GROMACS .gro file of C-alpha atoms in nm:
model
  251
    1MET     CA    1   1.283 -11.218   2.566
    2HIS     CA    2   1.038 -11.193   2.872
    3LEU     CA    3   1.127 -10.827   2.944
    4ALA     CA    4   1.038 -10.744   2.589
    5LEU     CA    5   0.717 -10.984   2.551
    6GLY     CA    6   0.613 -10.838   2.908
    7LEU     CA    7   0.652 -10.436   2.754
    8LEU     CA    8   0.486 -10.550   2.430
    9LEU     CA    9   0.198 -10.683   2.630
   10SER     CA   10   0.185 -10.375   2.836
   11ALA     CA   11   0.158 -10.163   2.547
   12GLY     CA   12  -0.143 -10.395   2.440
   13ILE     CA   13  -0.328 -10.296   2.772
   14GLY     CA   14  -0.315  -9.962   2.701
   15VAL     CA   15  -0.406  -9.990   2.329
   16SER     CA   16  -0.737 -10.170   2.475
   17LEU     CA   17  -0.788  -9.882   2.714
   18GLY     CA   18  -0.787  -9.652   2.420
   19LEU     CA   19  -0.966  -9.867   2.198
   20ILE     CA   20  -1.267  -9.961   2.386
   21GLY     CA   21  -1.260  -9.764   2.718
   22GLY     CA   22  -1.161 -10.037   2.956
   23GLY     CA   23  -1.078 -10.398   3.006
   24GLY     CA   24  -0.697 -10.414   2.969
   25SER     CA   25  -0.600 -10.322   3.307
   26ILE     CA   26  -0.729 -10.665   3.421
   27ILE     CA   27  -0.452 -10.844   3.258
   28THR     CA   28  -0.186 -10.623   3.428
   29VAL     CA   29  -0.127 -10.833   3.705
   30PRO     CA   30  -0.109 -11.161   3.496
   31VAL     CA   31   0.156 -11.025   3.296
   32LEU     CA   32   0.362 -10.873   3.558
   33VAL     CA   33   0.347 -11.219   3.747
   34TYR     CA   34   0.382 -11.453   3.478
   35VAL     CA   35   0.585 -11.263   3.206
   36LEU     CA   36   0.791 -11.037   3.405
   37GLY     CA   37   0.821 -11.285   3.722
   38VAL     CA   38   0.683 -11.013   3.958
   39PRO     CA   39   0.577 -11.173   4.308
   40ALA     CA   40   0.189 -11.149   4.329
   41HIS     CA   41   0.181 -10.879   4.630
   42GLU     CA   42   0.439 -10.679   4.456
   43ALA     CA   43   0.238 -10.704   4.131
   44ILE     CA   44  -0.069 -10.556   4.283
   45SER     CA   45   0.105 -10.224   4.415
   46MET     CA   46   0.287 -10.219   4.044
   47SER     CA   47  -0.037 -10.279   3.857
   48LEU     CA   48  -0.197  -9.980   4.030
   49ALA     CA   49   0.057  -9.733   3.920
   50VAL     CA   50   0.040  -9.846   3.571
   51VAL     CA   51  -0.342  -9.834   3.535
   52GLY     CA   52  -0.346  -9.515   3.747
   53GLY     CA   53  -0.105  -9.329   3.560
   54THR     CA   54  -0.285  -9.453   3.211
   55ALA     CA   55  -0.625  -9.342   3.374
   56LEU     CA   56  -0.493  -9.026   3.456
   57LEU     CA   57  -0.390  -8.958   3.082
   58GLY     CA   58  -0.698  -9.086   2.944
   59SER     CA   59  -0.917  -8.841   3.175
   60TYR     CA   60  -0.721  -8.548   3.080
   61LEU     CA   61  -0.771  -8.656   2.686
   62HIS     CA   62  -1.127  -8.674   2.770
   63HIS     CA   63  -1.164  -8.344   2.956
   64ARG     CA   64  -1.019  -8.165   2.688
   65ARG     CA   65  -1.317  -8.292   2.485
   66GLY     CA   66  -1.531  -8.180   2.753
   67ALA     CA   67  -1.625  -8.548   2.851
   68VAL     CA   68  -1.573  -8.559   3.207
   69ALA     CA   69  -1.838  -8.515   3.481
   70TRP     CA   70  -1.603  -8.362   3.736
   71LYS     CA   71  -1.874  -8.314   3.991
   72THR     CA   72  -2.042  -8.672   3.973
   73GLY     CA   73  -1.678  -8.830   3.940
   74THR     CA   74  -1.551  -8.662   4.251
   75LEU     CA   75  -1.849  -8.812   4.450
   76PHE     CA   76  -1.755  -9.140   4.335
   77ALA     CA   77  -1.345  -9.083   4.381
   78VAL     CA   78  -1.392  -8.956   4.740
   79SER     CA   79  -1.611  -9.248   4.859
   80GLY     CA   80  -1.381  -9.505   4.718
   81ILE     CA   81  -1.072  -9.343   4.863
   82ALA     CA   82  -1.083  -9.507   5.224
   83SER     CA   83  -1.205  -9.853   5.086
   84ALA     CA   84  -0.908  -9.854   4.833
   85PHE     CA   85  -0.665  -9.801   5.099
   86LEU     CA   86  -0.864 -10.038   5.355
   87GLY     CA   87  -0.839 -10.298   5.053
   88SER     CA   88  -0.477 -10.270   4.978
   89LYS     CA   89  -0.433 -10.332   5.362
   90LEU     CA   90  -0.587 -10.662   5.310
   91THR     CA   91  -0.371 -10.768   5.032
   92ARG     CA   92  -0.111 -10.905   5.243
   93HIS     CA   93  -0.315 -11.119   5.451
   94VAL     CA   94  -0.396 -11.356   5.167
   95SER     CA   95  -0.156 -11.622   5.011
   96SER     CA   96  -0.058 -11.534   4.670
   97PRO     CA   97  -0.232 -11.839   4.517
   98VAL     CA   98  -0.552 -11.793   4.700
   99LEU     CA   99  -0.515 -11.409   4.556
  100LEU     CA  100  -0.462 -11.490   4.194
  101LEU     CA  101  -0.779 -11.749   4.215
  102ILE     CA  102  -1.002 -11.438   4.323
  103PHE     CA  103  -0.809 -11.242   4.037
  104ALA     CA  104  -0.920 -11.533   3.789
  105GLY     CA  105  -1.280 -11.518   3.906
  106LEU     CA  106  -1.300 -11.147   3.870
  107MET     CA  107  -1.144 -11.198   3.530
  108LEU     CA  108  -1.424 -11.432   3.440
  109VAL     CA  109  -1.688 -11.195   3.572
  110VAL     CA  110  -1.545 -10.883   3.345
  111ALA     CA  111  -1.512 -11.149   3.066
  112GLY     CA  112  -1.887 -11.221   3.117
  113ILE     CA  113  -2.025 -10.858   3.136
  114MET     CA  114  -1.792 -10.756   2.798
  115LEU     CA  115  -1.955 -11.041   2.607
  116VAL     CA  116  -2.333 -10.944   2.723
  117ARG     CA  117  -2.293 -10.571   2.768
  118LYS     CA  118  -2.517 -10.374   2.491
  119ASP     CA  119  -2.364 -10.049   2.381
  120PRO     CA  120  -2.598  -9.740   2.476
  121GLY     CA  121  -2.579  -9.466   2.207
  122ASP     CA  122  -2.442  -9.117   2.370
  123GLU     CA  123  -2.785  -8.988   2.298
  124GLU     CA  124  -2.960  -9.229   2.543
  125ALA     CA  125  -3.209  -9.038   2.801
  126ARG     CA  126  -3.019  -8.929   3.137
  127ARG     CA  127  -3.124  -9.129   3.442
  128PRO     CA  128  -3.207  -8.938   3.735
  129PRO     CA  129  -2.870  -8.948   3.965
  130SER     CA  130  -2.881  -9.117   4.283
  131PRO     CA  131  -2.581  -8.992   4.530
  132ALA     CA  132  -2.677  -9.290   4.794
  133ARG     CA  133  -2.612  -9.544   4.523
  134SER     CA  134  -2.336  -9.356   4.385
  135VAL     CA  135  -2.154  -9.350   4.737
  136ALA     CA  136  -2.223  -9.733   4.761
  137ALA     CA  137  -2.066  -9.815   4.425
  138GLY     CA  138  -1.802  -9.590   4.471
  139LEU     CA  139  -1.679  -9.769   4.803
  140CYS     CA  140  -1.726 -10.120   4.621
  141VAL     CA  141  -1.506 -10.024   4.332
  142GLY     CA  142  -1.271  -9.869   4.589
  143PHE     CA  143  -1.196 -10.168   4.753
  144LEU     CA  144  -1.150 -10.389   4.466
  145THR     CA  145  -0.902 -10.134   4.321
  146GLY     CA  146  -0.730 -10.129   4.617
  147PHE     CA  147  -0.723 -10.510   4.682
  148LEU     CA  148  -0.655 -10.655   4.324
  149GLY     CA  149  -0.530 -10.353   4.153
  150VAL     CA  150  -0.784 -10.338   3.911
  151GLY     CA  151  -0.905 -10.039   3.782
  152GLY     CA  152  -1.258 -10.137   3.793
  153GLY     CA  153  -1.418  -9.949   3.485
  154PHE     CA  154  -1.629 -10.226   3.408
  155LEU     CA  155  -1.807 -10.146   3.728
  156ILE     CA  156  -1.798  -9.787   3.748
  157VAL     CA  157  -1.886  -9.682   3.376
  158PRO     CA  158  -2.243  -9.864   3.397
  159ALA     CA  159  -2.288  -9.749   3.785
  160LEU     CA  160  -2.172  -9.388   3.661
  161VAL     CA  161  -2.484  -9.449   3.392
  162LEU     CA  162  -2.708  -9.587   3.628
  163PHE     CA  163  -2.651  -9.401   3.972
  164GLY     CA  164  -2.488  -9.098   3.826
  165GLY     CA  165  -2.749  -8.958   3.562
  166LEU     CA  166  -2.419  -8.953   3.284
  167THR     CA  167  -2.450  -9.067   2.930
  168MET     CA  168  -2.211  -9.331   2.827
  169LYS     CA  169  -1.981  -9.067   2.655
  170GLU     CA  170  -1.937  -8.875   2.979
  171ALA     CA  171  -1.930  -9.216   3.175
  172ILE     CA  172  -1.603  -9.348   3.030
  173GLY     CA  173  -1.434  -9.040   3.064
  174THR     CA  174  -1.538  -8.998   3.421
  175SER     CA  175  -1.467  -9.339   3.515
  176LEU     CA  176  -1.089  -9.286   3.387
  177PHE     CA  177  -1.072  -8.968   3.713
  178VAL     CA  178  -1.232  -9.200   3.937
  179ILE     CA  179  -0.982  -9.497   3.853
  180ALA     CA  180  -0.665  -9.267   3.893
  181VAL     CA  181  -0.785  -9.151   4.222
  182ASN     CA  182  -0.886  -9.479   4.368
  183CYS     CA  183  -0.549  -9.647   4.218
  184ALA     CA  184  -0.345  -9.369   4.416
  185ALA     CA  185  -0.531  -9.441   4.733
  186GLY     CA  186  -0.456  -9.816   4.676
  187ILE     CA  187  -0.095  -9.697   4.599
  188ALA     CA  188  -0.077  -9.539   4.932
  189GLY     CA  189  -0.187  -9.811   5.158
  190HIS     CA  190   0.075 -10.037   4.928
  191LEU     CA  191   0.397  -9.826   4.990
  192SER     CA  192   0.465  -9.930   5.363
  193GLU     CA  193   0.412 -10.299   5.249
  194GLY     CA  194   0.661 -10.414   5.006
  195ASN     CA  195   0.963 -10.339   4.772
  196ALA     CA  196   0.804 -10.251   4.434
  197ASP     CA  197   1.038 -10.251   4.131
  198TRP     CA  198   0.960  -9.884   4.062
  199ARG     CA  199   1.190  -9.890   3.748
  200LEU     CA  200   1.010 -10.169   3.569
  201THR     CA  201   0.658 -10.028   3.678
  202ILE     CA  202   0.769  -9.699   3.493
  203MET     CA  203   0.866  -9.902   3.199
  204VAL     CA  204   0.532 -10.072   3.206
  205SER     CA  205   0.359  -9.744   3.241
  206ALA     CA  206   0.567  -9.585   2.968
  207MET     CA  207   0.441  -9.867   2.717
  208ALA     CA  208   0.081  -9.877   2.844
  209ILE     CA  209   0.025  -9.495   2.787
  210LEU     CA  210   0.186  -9.518   2.446
  211GLY     CA  211  -0.038  -9.810   2.355
  212ALA     CA  212  -0.327  -9.592   2.518
  213LEU     CA  213  -0.240  -9.322   2.305
  214GLY     CA  214  -0.234  -9.545   1.992
  215GLY     CA  215  -0.541  -9.711   2.078
  216THR     CA  216  -0.739  -9.378   2.104
  217ALA     CA  217  -0.611  -9.249   1.780
  218LEU     CA  218  -0.722  -9.579   1.591
  219SER     CA  219  -1.059  -9.626   1.810
  220HIS     CA  220  -1.273  -9.452   1.511
  221ARG     CA  221  -1.157  -9.703   1.290
  222PHE     CA  222  -1.274 -10.012   1.462
  223HIS     CA  223  -1.612 -10.135   1.610
  224PRO     CA  224  -1.589 -10.174   1.993
  225ARG     CA  225  -1.835 -10.445   2.007
  226TRP     CA  226  -1.624 -10.655   1.805
  227LEU     CA  227  -1.303 -10.571   1.972
  228ARG     CA  228  -1.477 -10.607   2.312
  229ARG     CA  229  -1.539 -10.955   2.247
  230ILE     CA  230  -1.194 -11.072   2.126
  231PHE     CA  231  -1.055 -10.930   2.425
  232ALA     CA  232  -1.302 -11.070   2.637
  233TRP     CA  233  -1.252 -11.431   2.536
  234PHE     CA  234  -0.857 -11.349   2.571
  235VAL     CA  235  -0.922 -11.245   2.935
  236VAL     CA  236  -1.129 -11.605   2.957
  237ALA     CA  237  -0.807 -11.769   2.834
  238VAL     CA  238  -0.605 -11.627   3.070
  239ALA     CA  239  -0.842 -11.660   3.361
  240ILE     CA  240  -0.850 -12.042   3.300
  241TYR     CA  241  -0.447 -12.035   3.302
  242LEU     CA  242  -0.427 -11.879   3.649
  243ILE     CA  243  -0.717 -12.100   3.774
  244ALA     CA  244  -0.511 -12.425   3.624
  245LYS     CA  245  -0.181 -12.281   3.785
  246ASN     CA  246  -0.303 -12.169   4.120
  247TYR     CA  247  -0.579 -12.441   4.214
  248ALA     CA  248  -0.380 -12.742   4.319
  249ALA     CA  249  -0.173 -12.493   4.542
  250VAL     CA  250  -0.489 -12.384   4.759
  251MET     CA  251  -0.653 -12.740   4.755
   0.00000   0.00000   0.00000
């Protein structure tokens, strides 16, 4: 029963990525921990594989439509590799309740951004690129990816628009490439740390990828603003559950 529910929710993670270009990866760790019974630290490394694999496929699909800026994406990705590896090494030094409370806080930040963010059009004027700020943003996102096992698309997309000089359409496709690279670096750091259930990881990844394909196919039928709002409130609910579940253990 738990496995079936976990796989169904994994498909939902992919659907979210396909429909609104992000957000779904933020619930991967809670699904692994509270539905599939995976220990928190192990769930981080498994989440990196799930998110990275789904993002890699997404970046390829966007590349086929000419919506990946490889030069800018490589700058972001390379700057985040070292910090993602460092973040993955620090995860083991934080207790599971504290780790999940930090994760809940990040979820609230993500939900807030999703609720207030506007949808600039693809034709909006390009901003002049800022390589220094791009590197700084890449370092920050890479650390979050390795430490908490999240893709960080909610930070990468606006950073690519503001600092990389990309349109929103280009930023979404390019961010998936950056996420895939950061996740690979994070996985490298976690490999020597624990005993991830790679069979379960493959199953969850496969469902997320199928969901992403379905979400991409359906994306033109739904208004992304309303989809993002609904998902954001779901993320808030999960974050509140995580806080209620782990606050007493920390205090």
